[in-house]
Amino acid sequence: MRNAIKHETQNNISKIGVVIFDDGTVTGKVFRELTLTIMNLGAGEVYRMALLDRSGQPIHQAISEQLAEKHRRLWRWDVPDLGQRRACHLCHTLDLVAEVKQSLSHDMAKKRLKKWIEQWKPQSVADSWESSGWLPPPFPNKKMGKQRFAIYSSHPSGNDQATSVSEATSHDAQSTSDGIDENETNKNPFEIYHATSTSLAATTVEIRRITTKRTYPLDLAKKADREFTPETRLEILCTQLLLFFDEMRLHEKKDHFSCIMEQLWKAEKDSPISALAGLCMGLVDEILAEELKEAFEKYLSNNKMPILDALLALGLFRKRLTPQSTESLSRLSTENQDVPLGLYMLFSNHATEDTCLRSLFQIIGSTSREGHNSPLREILTKKDNSITSQQIMTIQIYLNGLVDALINFPSVFFRVTGAGTPDAKEHAKNISEFIRKLQNSSLHDSRTILTDIHSYLYDDSAGVMSKYWGSLCISIKSGNKISASFADIIAIIRKDASAKVASKYGQNISFLDNASKKAWLQSDGTSLREFELKLMDDKSAGMNEAIFLPSFTQICLRDVILNGIHADAQIRNPEHSESNTVAHMWYDVCLDDDKVSFKFINACKAIQEPKLDLYFDVFKRFGGTISSLTENTAIKPINYEGTPLYDRKLIEITMTIPTMNSVIRRPS
């Protein structure tokens, strides 16, 4: 280059000029650096030519005319690029969504988030450009695509006068063939008629970039008199956020995100642009999340179930809130509310048994009675033909969450009942087949499948959900005796006590004192008594409630009761000592708002902590408690003869078992 310039200069009186040609310039940086380098090599003039100029410079018409003498471009398109990966907002939120996807176990959520990433990840211009992103349909009429891009002012004469943003911009708008109707443009130099929303969104970006009209894009997206679809409005808003996010003030960001969520809720189906709107939620930080919290919380109680992308976007937003500022999804009220339940299903990870339990009973209801009003059952029992594609999607969200919960549910939780224990893996397999059929059926054909699903889950005689209620909880009905609900379990435990009594006393009769002999030996002095466990005061329930009673809770209850075989004497009812009835252990049971409390009392010489099974740690994690042994000094134990036992202590232990509602709403 230096030699060529030197050679040409020697044969000419004036310095030669050099032309730089490039297919496109984005920021103008390369052109500027090359110009300085070539002039330093001895060139007199440097001319630049580009097919596409995205530098956004210059803005003013007079300067543009001066620049055009040495800087020629076929098309000026003032849309900036997204930047390098480290500074690209879209790249940042793609990484964030990929991390969230890895933390989820819900099949629909993972597949849809994967689709988000595939649609909007960086692509090769050479071979993958048209396979991703957003290809919008054309506007159905010319009015919808109309846009006036000019700065308007009031002329001193009283007539409105329009001043073009820039001559280059106006000219380029007429010459653009992609998305702009050239014939319509020529009728008015200050109006263009876009063929697609992408052309409209791009020109809106240009107007914001080269003018001071920062509010113009948001105003355009919110205009009620424009017949834009939610997708068109979302495209305008998302492009503004991704390109100008760092330039926006807090209130601008808040307005854009509020409008995005509003339009997502209005969208009728998932699309690449609704996926982009969801990705934009990754730009929300904790400060912005707090500002948006009140505006977004209203969607949790919205009666309308939105598209899947809207749910995922709302879930991503809630993940940006600090734990102190939002209620855990596991504790949200989901009664007759599809949105919070759908969010919980989509964003749960069923790697832990407590999450599996919540998902199972959030869907089927915390009691068989509540199951009649569960969100899933309500949709399945629709008698008319009003079922919609949105409700089909909702059912699939619930069923996918149910399958995931059943697959990961620990079978050791199931208590053996007369109906046996549920086969969770088999049930998950069958429900997955229903989901597959729904995905491959028309809306009309799906009604038959929904009837089959309802029968499989909720049929009075063969519905599989009743097996989960029966093996994981016990129902207490208002007005009935509380103890009656536990009668079968108490009977099983008393049978287990026989072997324990034989082991402890059968071979050690000679070592027993008189009180212990009277307590455990019958009148013949050799035969062992049955373990006597009696109720102090049989209370009635004041409410309907379901008590969480899986296998490990029954084991813990058994261990506490079987500690009664260490009783050194039979005693009268501590609360009704006037009664002549005696037992080795007395118990009381009462129902509170969120738990059932068992109080056990027996007489012993010394306090010894009960030996509890390893399942106690699991029982405790789900909200159950077992108190330490304490001496009840207010009452002296009285034997069957009515005589106080001064050499014995009245020992008391309390066990609380949580209700199903309190278990499924406990924080993770």
Tab-separated table of N, CA and C in Angstrom, residues 305 333-342 361-366 370-382 391 394-395 398 458:
chain	number	residue	atom	x	y	z
A	305	MET	N	-55.930	-18.416	32.477
A	305	MET	CA	-54.663	-19.120	32.331
A	305	MET	C	-54.008	-18.653	31.037
A	333	SER	N	-51.534	-19.790	48.064
A	333	SER	CA	-52.852	-20.413	48.028
A	333	SER	C	-53.145	-20.830	46.594
A	334	THR	N	-53.395	-22.118	46.388
A	334	THR	CA	-53.664	-22.616	45.040
A	334	THR	C	-55.108	-23.062	44.870
A	335	GLU	N	-55.933	-22.767	45.855
A	335	GLU	CA	-57.328	-23.186	45.760
A	335	GLU	C	-58.012	-22.443	44.621
A	336	ASN	N	-58.454	-23.213	43.617
A	336	ASN	CA	-59.140	-22.655	42.450
A	336	ASN	C	-58.302	-21.620	41.718
A	337	GLN	N	-56.984	-21.711	41.811
A	337	GLN	CA	-56.107	-20.770	41.128
A	337	GLN	C	-55.148	-21.550	40.244
A	338	ASP	N	-55.387	-21.497	38.939
A	338	ASP	CA	-54.550	-22.242	38.016
A	338	ASP	C	-53.152	-21.653	37.882
A	339	VAL	N	-53.041	-20.323	37.939
A	339	VAL	CA	-51.750	-19.688	37.675
A	339	VAL	C	-50.699	-20.051	38.725
A	340	PRO	N	-50.951	-19.850	40.037
A	340	PRO	CA	-49.925	-20.234	41.007
A	340	PRO	C	-49.631	-21.726	41.012
A	341	LEU	N	-50.649	-22.547	40.793
A	341	LEU	CA	-50.407	-23.987	40.752
A	341	LEU	C	-49.590	-24.354	39.518
A	342	GLY	N	-49.916	-23.733	38.383
A	342	GLY	CA	-49.129	-23.980	37.176
A	342	GLY	C	-47.684	-23.556	37.356
A	361	PHE	N	-50.298	-33.558	46.140
A	361	PHE	CA	-51.515	-33.132	46.826
A	361	PHE	C	-51.966	-31.729	46.437
A	362	GLN	N	-51.073	-30.927	45.841
A	362	GLN	CA	-51.535	-29.661	45.277
A	362	GLN	C	-52.476	-29.932	44.108
A	363	ILE	N	-52.224	-31.011	43.378
A	363	ILE	CA	-53.042	-31.319	42.204
A	363	ILE	C	-54.313	-32.064	42.581
A	364	ILE	N	-54.180	-33.099	43.415
A	364	ILE	CA	-55.353	-33.945	43.683
A	364	ILE	C	-56.183	-33.452	44.853
A	365	GLY	N	-55.699	-32.449	45.600
A	365	GLY	CA	-56.416	-31.967	46.771
A	365	GLY	C	-55.862	-32.596	48.030
A	366	SER	N	-55.826	-31.838	49.115
A	366	SER	CA	-55.213	-32.341	50.344
A	366	SER	C	-56.110	-33.321	51.095
A	370	GLU	N	-61.537	-32.414	49.235
A	370	GLU	CA	-61.022	-31.283	48.476
A	370	GLU	C	-60.675	-31.670	47.053
A	371	GLY	N	-60.431	-32.968	46.845
A	371	GLY	CA	-60.137	-33.424	45.494
A	371	GLY	C	-61.253	-33.112	44.525
A	372	HIS	N	-62.479	-33.038	45.019
A	372	HIS	CA	-63.604	-32.703	44.154
A	372	HIS	C	-63.489	-31.277	43.631
A	373	ASN	N	-62.734	-30.429	44.338
A	373	ASN	CA	-62.595	-29.035	43.934
A	373	ASN	C	-61.188	-28.708	43.454
A	374	SER	N	-60.350	-29.711	43.239
A	374	SER	CA	-58.986	-29.449	42.795
A	374	SER	C	-59.022	-28.866	41.390
A	375	PRO	N	-58.056	-28.013	41.039
A	375	PRO	CA	-58.056	-27.381	39.706
A	375	PRO	C	-58.088	-28.396	38.570
A	376	LEU	N	-57.336	-29.491	38.708
A	376	LEU	CA	-57.319	-30.493	37.646
A	376	LEU	C	-58.692	-31.129	37.475
A	377	ARG	N	-59.309	-31.507	38.589
A	377	ARG	CA	-60.608	-32.179	38.503
A	377	ARG	C	-61.682	-31.249	37.964
A	378	GLU	N	-61.594	-29.972	38.291
A	378	GLU	CA	-62.594	-29.019	37.803
A	378	GLU	C	-62.587	-28.942	36.285
A	379	ILE	N	-61.384	-28.930	35.694
A	379	ILE	CA	-61.305	-28.867	34.230
A	379	ILE	C	-61.790	-30.178	33.614
A	380	LEU	N	-61.401	-31.298	34.229
A	380	LEU	CA	-61.765	-32.604	33.680
A	380	LEU	C	-63.259	-32.872	33.742
A	381	THR	N	-63.954	-32.214	34.667
A	381	THR	CA	-65.384	-32.501	34.847
A	381	THR	C	-66.286	-31.506	34.126
A	382	LYS	N	-65.740	-30.692	33.240
A	382	LYS	CA	-66.579	-29.769	32.483
A	382	LYS	C	-67.605	-30.552	31.667
A	391	GLN	N	-56.936	-24.615	28.139
A	391	GLN	CA	-57.209	-25.544	29.240
A	391	GLN	C	-56.534	-26.892	29.014
A	394	THR	N	-53.144	-26.384	30.217
A	394	THR	CA	-53.136	-26.383	31.678
A	394	THR	C	-53.168	-27.808	32.219
A	395	ILE	N	-54.022	-28.637	31.633
A	395	ILE	CA	-54.097	-30.038	32.058
A	395	ILE	C	-52.759	-30.731	31.851
A	398	TYR	N	-50.332	-29.787	34.602
A	398	TYR	CA	-50.619	-30.513	35.834
A	398	TYR	C	-50.194	-31.977	35.731
A	458	TYR	N	-60.002	-40.298	39.215
A	458	TYR	CA	-60.974	-39.937	40.239
A	458	TYR	C	-62.191	-40.844	40.344
